[in-house]
Coordinates of C-alpha atoms and ligand atoms in Angstrom, one line a residue:
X38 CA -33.8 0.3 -0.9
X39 CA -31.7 -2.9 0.4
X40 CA -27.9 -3.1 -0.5
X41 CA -27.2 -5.9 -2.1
X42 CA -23.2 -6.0 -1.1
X43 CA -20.1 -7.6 -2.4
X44 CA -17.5 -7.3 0.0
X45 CA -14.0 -8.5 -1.4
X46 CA -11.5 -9.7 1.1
X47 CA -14.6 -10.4 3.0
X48 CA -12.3 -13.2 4.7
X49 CA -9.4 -11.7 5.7
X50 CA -8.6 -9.4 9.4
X51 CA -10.8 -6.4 8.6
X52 CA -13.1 -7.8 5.7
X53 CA -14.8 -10.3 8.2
X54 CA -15.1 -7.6 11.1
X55 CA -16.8 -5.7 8.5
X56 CA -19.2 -8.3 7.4
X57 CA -19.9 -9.5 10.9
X58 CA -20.4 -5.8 12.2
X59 CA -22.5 -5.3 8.7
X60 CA -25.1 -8.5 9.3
X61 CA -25.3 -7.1 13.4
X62 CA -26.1 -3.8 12.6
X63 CA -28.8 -4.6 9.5
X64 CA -30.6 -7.7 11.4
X65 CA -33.7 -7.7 9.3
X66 CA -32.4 -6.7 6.1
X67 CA -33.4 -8.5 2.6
X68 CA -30.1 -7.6 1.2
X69 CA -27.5 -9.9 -0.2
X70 CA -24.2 -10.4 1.4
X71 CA -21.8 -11.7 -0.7
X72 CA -17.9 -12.4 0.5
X73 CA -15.6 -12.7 -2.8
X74 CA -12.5 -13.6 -1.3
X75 CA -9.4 -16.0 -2.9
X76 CA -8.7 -17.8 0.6
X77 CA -5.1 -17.2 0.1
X78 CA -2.8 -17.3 3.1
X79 CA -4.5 -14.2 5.0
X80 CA -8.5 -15.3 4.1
X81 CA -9.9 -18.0 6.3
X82 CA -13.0 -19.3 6.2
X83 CA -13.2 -19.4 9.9
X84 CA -13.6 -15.4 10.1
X85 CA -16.8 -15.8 8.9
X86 CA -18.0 -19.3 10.0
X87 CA -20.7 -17.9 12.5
X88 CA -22.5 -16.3 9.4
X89 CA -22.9 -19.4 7.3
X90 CA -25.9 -19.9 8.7
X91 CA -27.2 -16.5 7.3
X92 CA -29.5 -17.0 4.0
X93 CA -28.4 -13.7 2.4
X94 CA -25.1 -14.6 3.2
X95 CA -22.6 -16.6 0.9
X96 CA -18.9 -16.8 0.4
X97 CA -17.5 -17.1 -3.1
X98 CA -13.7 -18.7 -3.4
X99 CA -12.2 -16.7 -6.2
X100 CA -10.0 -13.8 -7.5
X101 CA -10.8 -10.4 -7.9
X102 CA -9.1 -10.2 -11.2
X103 CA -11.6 -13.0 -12.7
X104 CA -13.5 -11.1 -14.5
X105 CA -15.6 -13.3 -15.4
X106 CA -16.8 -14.4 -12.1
X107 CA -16.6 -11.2 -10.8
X108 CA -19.7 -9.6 -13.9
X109 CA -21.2 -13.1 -12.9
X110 CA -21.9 -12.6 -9.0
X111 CA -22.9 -8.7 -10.2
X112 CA -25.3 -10.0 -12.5
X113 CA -26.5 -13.1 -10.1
X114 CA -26.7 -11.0 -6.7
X115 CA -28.0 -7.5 -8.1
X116 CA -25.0 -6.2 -6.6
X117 CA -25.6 -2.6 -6.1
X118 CA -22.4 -1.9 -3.6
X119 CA -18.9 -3.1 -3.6
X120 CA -16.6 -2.8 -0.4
X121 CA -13.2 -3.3 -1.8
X122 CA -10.9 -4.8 1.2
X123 CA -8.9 -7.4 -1.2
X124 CA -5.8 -7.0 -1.5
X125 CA -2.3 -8.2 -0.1
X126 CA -1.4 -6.5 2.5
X127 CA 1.6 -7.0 4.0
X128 CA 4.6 -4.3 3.4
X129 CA 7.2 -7.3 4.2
X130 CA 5.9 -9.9 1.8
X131 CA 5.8 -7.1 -0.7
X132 CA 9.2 -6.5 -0.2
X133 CA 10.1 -10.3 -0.7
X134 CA 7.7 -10.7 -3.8
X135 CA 6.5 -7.3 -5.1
X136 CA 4.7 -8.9 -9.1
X137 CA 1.4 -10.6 -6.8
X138 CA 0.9 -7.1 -5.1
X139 CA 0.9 -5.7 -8.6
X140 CA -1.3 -8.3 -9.9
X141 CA -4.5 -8.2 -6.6
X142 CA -4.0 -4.7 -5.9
X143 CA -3.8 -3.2 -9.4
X144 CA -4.9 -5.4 -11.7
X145 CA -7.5 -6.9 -9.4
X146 CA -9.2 -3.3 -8.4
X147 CA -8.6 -2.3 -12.2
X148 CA -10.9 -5.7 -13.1
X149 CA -13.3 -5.0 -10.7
X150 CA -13.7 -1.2 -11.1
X151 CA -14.6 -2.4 -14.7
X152 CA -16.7 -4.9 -14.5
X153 CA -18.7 -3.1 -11.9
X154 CA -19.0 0.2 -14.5
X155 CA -20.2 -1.8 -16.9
X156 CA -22.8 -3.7 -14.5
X157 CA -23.8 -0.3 -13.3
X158 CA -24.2 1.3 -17.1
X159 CA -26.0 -1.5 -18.1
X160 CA -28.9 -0.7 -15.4
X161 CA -28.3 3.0 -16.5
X162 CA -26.2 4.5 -14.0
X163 CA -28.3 4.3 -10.5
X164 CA -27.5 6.8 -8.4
X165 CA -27.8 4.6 -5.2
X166 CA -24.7 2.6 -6.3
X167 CA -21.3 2.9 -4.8
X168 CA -18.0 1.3 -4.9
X169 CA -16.2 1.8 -1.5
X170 CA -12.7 1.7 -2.0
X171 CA -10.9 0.6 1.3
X172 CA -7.2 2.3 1.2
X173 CA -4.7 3.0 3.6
X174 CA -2.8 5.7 5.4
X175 CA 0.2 4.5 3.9
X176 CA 0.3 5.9 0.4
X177 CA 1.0 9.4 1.8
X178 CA 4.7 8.4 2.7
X179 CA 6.7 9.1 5.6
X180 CA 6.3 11.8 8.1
X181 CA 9.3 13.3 10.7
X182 CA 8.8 13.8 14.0
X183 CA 7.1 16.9 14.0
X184 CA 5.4 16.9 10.8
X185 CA 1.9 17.8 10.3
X186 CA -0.5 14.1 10.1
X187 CA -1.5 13.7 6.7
X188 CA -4.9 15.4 5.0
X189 CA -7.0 14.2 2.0
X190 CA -4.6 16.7 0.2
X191 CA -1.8 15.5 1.2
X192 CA 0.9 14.5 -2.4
X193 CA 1.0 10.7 -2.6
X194 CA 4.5 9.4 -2.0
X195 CA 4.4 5.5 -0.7
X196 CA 7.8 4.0 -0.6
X197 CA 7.2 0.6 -0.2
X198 CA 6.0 -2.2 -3.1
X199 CA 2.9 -2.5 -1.3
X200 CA 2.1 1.1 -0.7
X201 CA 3.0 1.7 -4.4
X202 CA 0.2 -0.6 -5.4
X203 CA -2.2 0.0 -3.3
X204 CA -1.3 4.4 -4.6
X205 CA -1.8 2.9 -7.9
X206 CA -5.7 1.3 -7.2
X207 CA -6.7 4.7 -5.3
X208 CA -6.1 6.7 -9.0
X209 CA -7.7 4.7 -10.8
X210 CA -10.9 4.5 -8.4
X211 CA -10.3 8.2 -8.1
X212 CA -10.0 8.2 -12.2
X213 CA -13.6 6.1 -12.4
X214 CA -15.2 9.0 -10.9
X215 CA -13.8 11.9 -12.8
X216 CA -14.2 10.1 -15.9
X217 CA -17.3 8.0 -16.0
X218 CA -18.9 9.6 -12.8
X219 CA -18.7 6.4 -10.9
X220 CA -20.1 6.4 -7.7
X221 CA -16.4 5.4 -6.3
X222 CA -15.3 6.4 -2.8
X223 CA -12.1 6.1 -1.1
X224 CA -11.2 5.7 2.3
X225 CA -7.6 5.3 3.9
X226 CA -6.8 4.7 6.9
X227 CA -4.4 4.0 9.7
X228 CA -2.7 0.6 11.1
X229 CA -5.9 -1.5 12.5
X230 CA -5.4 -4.2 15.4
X231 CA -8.3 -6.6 17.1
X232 CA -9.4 -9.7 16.8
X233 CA -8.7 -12.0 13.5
X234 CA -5.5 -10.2 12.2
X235 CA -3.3 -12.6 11.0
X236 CA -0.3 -13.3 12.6
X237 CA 2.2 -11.8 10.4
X238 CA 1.6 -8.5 11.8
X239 CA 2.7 -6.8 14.4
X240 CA 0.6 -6.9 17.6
X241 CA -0.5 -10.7 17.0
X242 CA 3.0 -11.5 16.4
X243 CA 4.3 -10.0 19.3
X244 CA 1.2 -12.1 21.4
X245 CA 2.3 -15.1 19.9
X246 CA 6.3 -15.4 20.3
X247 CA 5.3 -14.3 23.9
X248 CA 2.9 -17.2 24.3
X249 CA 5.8 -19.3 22.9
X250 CA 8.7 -18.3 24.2
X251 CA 10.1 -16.6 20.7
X252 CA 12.0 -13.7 20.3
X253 CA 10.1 -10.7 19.5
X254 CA 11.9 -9.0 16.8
X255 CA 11.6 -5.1 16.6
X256 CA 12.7 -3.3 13.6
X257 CA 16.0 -1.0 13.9
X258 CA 15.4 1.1 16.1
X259 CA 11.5 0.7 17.6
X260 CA 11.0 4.3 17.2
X261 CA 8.8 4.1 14.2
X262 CA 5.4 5.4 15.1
X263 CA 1.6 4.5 14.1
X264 CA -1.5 5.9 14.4
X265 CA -3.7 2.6 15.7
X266 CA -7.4 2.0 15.5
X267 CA -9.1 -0.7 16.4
X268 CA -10.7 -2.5 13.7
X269 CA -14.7 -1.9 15.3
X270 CA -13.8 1.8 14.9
X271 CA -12.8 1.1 11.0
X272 CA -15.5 -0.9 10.3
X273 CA -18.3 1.8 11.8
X274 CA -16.4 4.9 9.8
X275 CA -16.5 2.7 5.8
X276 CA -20.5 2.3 7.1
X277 CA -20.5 5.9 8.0
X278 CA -18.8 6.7 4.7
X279 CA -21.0 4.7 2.5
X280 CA -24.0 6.0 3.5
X281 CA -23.3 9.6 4.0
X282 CA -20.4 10.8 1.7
X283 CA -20.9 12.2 -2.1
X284 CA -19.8 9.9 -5.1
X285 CA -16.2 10.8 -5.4
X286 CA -15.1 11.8 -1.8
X287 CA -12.4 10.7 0.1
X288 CA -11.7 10.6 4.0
X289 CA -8.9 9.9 6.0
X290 CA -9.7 7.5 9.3
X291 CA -7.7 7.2 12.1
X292 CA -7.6 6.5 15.8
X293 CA -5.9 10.0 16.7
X294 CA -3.3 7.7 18.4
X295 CA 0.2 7.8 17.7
X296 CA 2.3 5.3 19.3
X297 CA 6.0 4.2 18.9
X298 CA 6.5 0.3 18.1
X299 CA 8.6 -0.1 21.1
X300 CA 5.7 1.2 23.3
X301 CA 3.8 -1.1 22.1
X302 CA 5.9 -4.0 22.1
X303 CA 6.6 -3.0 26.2
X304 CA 2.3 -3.1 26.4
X305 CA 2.0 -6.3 24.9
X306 CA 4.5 -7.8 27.2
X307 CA 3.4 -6.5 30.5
X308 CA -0.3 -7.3 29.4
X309 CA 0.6 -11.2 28.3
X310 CA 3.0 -11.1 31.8
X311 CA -0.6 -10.3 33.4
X312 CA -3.1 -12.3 31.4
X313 CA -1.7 -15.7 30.2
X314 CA -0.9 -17.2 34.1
X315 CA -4.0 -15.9 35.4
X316 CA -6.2 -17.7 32.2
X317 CA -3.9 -21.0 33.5
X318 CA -1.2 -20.3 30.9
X319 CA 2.7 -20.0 31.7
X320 CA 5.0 -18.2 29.8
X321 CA 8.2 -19.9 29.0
X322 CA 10.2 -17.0 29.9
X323 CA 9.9 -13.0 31.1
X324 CA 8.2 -11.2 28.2
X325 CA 10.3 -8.1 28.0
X326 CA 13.9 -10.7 27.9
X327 CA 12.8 -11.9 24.5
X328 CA 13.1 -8.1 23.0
X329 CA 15.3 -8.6 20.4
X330 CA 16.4 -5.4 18.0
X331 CA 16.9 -6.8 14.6
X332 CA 17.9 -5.2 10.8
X333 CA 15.3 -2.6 9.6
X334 CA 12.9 -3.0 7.4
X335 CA 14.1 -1.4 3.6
X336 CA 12.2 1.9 3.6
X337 CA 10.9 1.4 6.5
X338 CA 8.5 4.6 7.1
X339 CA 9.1 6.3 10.1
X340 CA 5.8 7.9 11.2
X341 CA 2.2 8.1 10.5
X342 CA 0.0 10.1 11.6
X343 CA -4.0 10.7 10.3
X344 CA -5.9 14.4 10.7
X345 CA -9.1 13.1 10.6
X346 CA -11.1 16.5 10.9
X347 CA -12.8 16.3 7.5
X348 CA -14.6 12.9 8.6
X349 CA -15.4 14.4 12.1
X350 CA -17.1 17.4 10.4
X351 CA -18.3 16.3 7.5
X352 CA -19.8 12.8 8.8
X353 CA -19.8 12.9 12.4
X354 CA -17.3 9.8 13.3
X355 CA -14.5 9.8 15.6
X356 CA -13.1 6.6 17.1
X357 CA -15.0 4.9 20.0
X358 CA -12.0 2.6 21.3
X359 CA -9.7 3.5 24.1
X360 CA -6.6 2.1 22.9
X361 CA -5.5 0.4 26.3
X362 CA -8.6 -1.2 26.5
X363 CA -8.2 -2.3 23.1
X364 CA -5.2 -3.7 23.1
X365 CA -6.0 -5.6 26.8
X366 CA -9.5 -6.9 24.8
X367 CA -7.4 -8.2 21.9
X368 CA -4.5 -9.9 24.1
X369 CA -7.2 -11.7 25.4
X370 CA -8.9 -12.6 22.4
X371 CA -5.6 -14.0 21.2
X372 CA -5.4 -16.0 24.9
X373 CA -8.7 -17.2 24.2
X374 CA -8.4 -18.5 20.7
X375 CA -5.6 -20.9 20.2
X376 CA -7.9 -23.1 18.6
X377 CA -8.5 -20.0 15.4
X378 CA -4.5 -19.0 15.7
X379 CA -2.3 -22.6 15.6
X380 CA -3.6 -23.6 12.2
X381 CA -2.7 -20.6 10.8
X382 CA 1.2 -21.4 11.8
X383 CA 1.2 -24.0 8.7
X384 CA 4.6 -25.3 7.2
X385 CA 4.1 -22.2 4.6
X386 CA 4.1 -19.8 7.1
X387 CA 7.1 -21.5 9.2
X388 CA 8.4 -20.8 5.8
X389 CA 8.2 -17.4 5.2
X390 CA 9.1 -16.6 9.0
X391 CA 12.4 -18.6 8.4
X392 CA 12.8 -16.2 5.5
X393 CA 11.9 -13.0 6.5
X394 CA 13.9 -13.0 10.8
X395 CA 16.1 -15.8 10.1
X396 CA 18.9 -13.3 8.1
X397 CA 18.1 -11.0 10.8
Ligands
NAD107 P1 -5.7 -9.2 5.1 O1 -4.5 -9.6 4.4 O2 -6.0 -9.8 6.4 O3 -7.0 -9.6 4.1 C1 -7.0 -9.5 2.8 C2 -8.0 -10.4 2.2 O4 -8.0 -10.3 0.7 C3 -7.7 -11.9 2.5 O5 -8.8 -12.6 2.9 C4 -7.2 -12.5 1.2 O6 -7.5 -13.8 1.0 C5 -8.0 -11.6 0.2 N1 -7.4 -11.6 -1.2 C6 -6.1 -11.3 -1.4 N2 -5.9 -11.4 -2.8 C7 -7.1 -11.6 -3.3 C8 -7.6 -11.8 -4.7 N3 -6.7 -11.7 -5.7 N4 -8.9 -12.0 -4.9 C9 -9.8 -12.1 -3.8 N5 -9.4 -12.0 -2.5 C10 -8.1 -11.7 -2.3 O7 -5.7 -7.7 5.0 P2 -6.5 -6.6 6.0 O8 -5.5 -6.1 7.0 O9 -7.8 -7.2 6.4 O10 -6.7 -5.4 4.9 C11 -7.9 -5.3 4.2 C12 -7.8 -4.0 3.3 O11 -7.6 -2.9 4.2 C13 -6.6 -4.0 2.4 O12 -7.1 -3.4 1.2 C14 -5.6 -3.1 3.1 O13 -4.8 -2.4 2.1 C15 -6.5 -2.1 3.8 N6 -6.0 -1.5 5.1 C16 -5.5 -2.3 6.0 C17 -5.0 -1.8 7.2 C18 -4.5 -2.6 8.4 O14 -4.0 -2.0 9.3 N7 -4.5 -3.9 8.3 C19 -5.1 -0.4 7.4 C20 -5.6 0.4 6.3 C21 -6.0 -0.2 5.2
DAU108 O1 -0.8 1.9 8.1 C1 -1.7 1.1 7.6 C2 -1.0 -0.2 7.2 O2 -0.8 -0.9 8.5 C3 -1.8 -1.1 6.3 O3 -2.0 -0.5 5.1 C4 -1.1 -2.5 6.1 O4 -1.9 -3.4 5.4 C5 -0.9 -3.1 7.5 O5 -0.1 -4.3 7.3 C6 -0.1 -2.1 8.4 O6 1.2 -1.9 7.9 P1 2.5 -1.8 8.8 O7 3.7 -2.1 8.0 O8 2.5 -0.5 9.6 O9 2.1 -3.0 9.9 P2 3.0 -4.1 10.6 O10 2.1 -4.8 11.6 O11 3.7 -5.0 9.6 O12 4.1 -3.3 11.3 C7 3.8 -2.3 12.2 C8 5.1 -1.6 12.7 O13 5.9 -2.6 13.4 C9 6.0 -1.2 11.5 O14 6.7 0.0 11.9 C10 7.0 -2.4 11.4 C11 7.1 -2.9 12.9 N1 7.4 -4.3 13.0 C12 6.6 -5.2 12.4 C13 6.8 -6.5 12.5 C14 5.9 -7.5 11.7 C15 8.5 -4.8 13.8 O15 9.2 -4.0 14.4 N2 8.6 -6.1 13.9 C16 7.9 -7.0 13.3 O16 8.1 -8.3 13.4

């Protein structure tokens, strides 16, 4: 039977990795594939300009928390599967402005949790549905040093605005299940990186003030550690998940790779030392001479770590990506696309970069 997919976010870093690896890996499939996304700051329709010329393919401009819209494209597509990727999703723009991460990732998954229950009631309750919840590692809290990683089991205890909201939409997809028997699934997982991630975050970030001769601001101490995965390794375990897990499960994904920001920040720089002159760029100055320790982030989590044994066992997925290799591919992708990235510094941007470093 063909899924006939609406995949929210479907615009934004991992939402169009998803929908690109989603259309490769079901060439000949009937099935719809339809991209809700708002095309706020983070969505661009240049993610996903290589699959316009798809026919089951279309992208729909508009909020998750229309609910309107949202029963319409149900109705209108036959939507039998939602991948839930919309959401803001940046823990420092939740701390300047916490009400829209309220509003997209609560209210939003709220509206869309119900109007997919009753789309689903209303063809009484197939059993092939699903609504894939895509969540993150962060909602478990903070770990020390030598803490065990986090489990599915693990108490929820997220200390930031965003990782409170995002807490918030796992209960109630987790609450759609154990009270209308919902096909729901969750999934959380680490910090991604690869191609398409928007600048605001870390590793592109780092690429860019490198490329431009910015300082490259680490937070207190650059001790903080993540567990990284590269997005291609995300996008196969939500597949692996959707098609093998029970309504109602949960997994934890990660890359079984914990690495300390500084680390990384030392990587990026040796790598864009190697790889801008000899693709005909010069860097304004020495990479690692634009490190520049600056005020921590409020509540800044210290570590995270994912055990992903119950996905390994259960499903059979463990990441694919060597993490060198995936950090040289994706310095490189950001070399080779000024063209998708200089847009994307717009006047709102300069903005909220004046705001966020500039008190610094
Ligand atoms: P992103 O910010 O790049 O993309 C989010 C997308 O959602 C954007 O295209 C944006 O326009 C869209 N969106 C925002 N508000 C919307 C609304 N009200 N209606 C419709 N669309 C809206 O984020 P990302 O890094 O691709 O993250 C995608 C999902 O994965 C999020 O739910 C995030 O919590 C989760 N996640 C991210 C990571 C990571 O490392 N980036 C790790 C684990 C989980
Ligand atoms: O863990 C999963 C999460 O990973 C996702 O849920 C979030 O959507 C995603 O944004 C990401 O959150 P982080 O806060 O970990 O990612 P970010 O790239 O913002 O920061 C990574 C680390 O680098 C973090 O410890 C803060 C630090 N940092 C970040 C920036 C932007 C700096 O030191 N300097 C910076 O300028």
């Amino acid at each position: 039977m063909s899924k006939h997919v609406l995949i929210t976010g479907g615009a934004g870093f991992i939402g169009s990795n998803f929908v690109r690896h989603w259309c490769k890996n079901h060439p000949d499939d009937n099935g719809r594939v339809v991209v809700l996304d708002i095309l706020g700051y983070a969505g661009n329709p240049a993610n996903v300009a290589d699959l316009e010329e798809q026919e089951r393919f279309s992208l729909v401009k508009g909020d998750i928390c229309d609910r309107s819209l949202v029963t319409e494209l149900l109705t209108r597509e036959k939507i039998n599967t939602i991948i839930h990727f919309a959401a803001e999703s940046h823990v420092d723009r939740s701390i300047l402005g916490p009400a829209a991460f309220v509003q997209t990732n609560v209210v939003g998954t709220f509206t869309l949790l119900e109007a997919f229950r009753q789309h689903w009631e209303a063809q009484a309750k197939p059993s092939h549905y699903r609504f894939l919840h895509v969540s993150t590692d962060e909602v478990y809290g903070s770990l020390a040093a030598d803490d065990p990683a986090f489990t599915e089991t693990t108490p929820y205890a997220p200390n930031s605005p965003y990782s409170a909201s995002k807490a918030g939409s796992d209960h109630l997809a987790r609450a759609y299940f154990h009270t209308y028997g919902m096909p729901t699934l969750i999934t959380n997982c680490s910090n991604n990186y690869g191609p398409y991630q928007f600048p605001e975050k870390l590793i592109p970030l780092m690429c860019l003030n490198i490329l431009l001769g910015k300082p490259l601001p680490v937070y207190g101490d650059g001790q903080n550690v993540r567990d990284w995965l590269h997005v291609s390794d995300h996008c196969t375990a939500i597949e692996t998940v959707l098609n093998q897990a029970n309504p109602g499960d949960v997994y934890n994904i990660g890359g079984n790779n914990q690495v300390k920001n500084l680390d990384i920040v030392h990587q990026l720089c040796d790598l864009m030392g190697e790889l801008a002159p000899a693709m005909g760029m010069e860097l304004p100055t020495a990479p690692r001479e634009l490190i520049t320790f600056v005020r921590d982030r409020p509540g800044h989590d210290r570590r995270y770590a994912m055990d992903i044994s119950k996905i390994e066992r259960d499903l059979g997925w463990s990441p694919a990506y060597n993490f060198e290799t995936g950090l040289r591919q994706t310095v490189e992708w950001y070399l080779q696309h000024r063209d998708w990235w200089q847009p994307l510094l717009s006047e709102e941007y300069k903005g909220y970069y004046a705001k966020l470093y500039g008190q610094r």
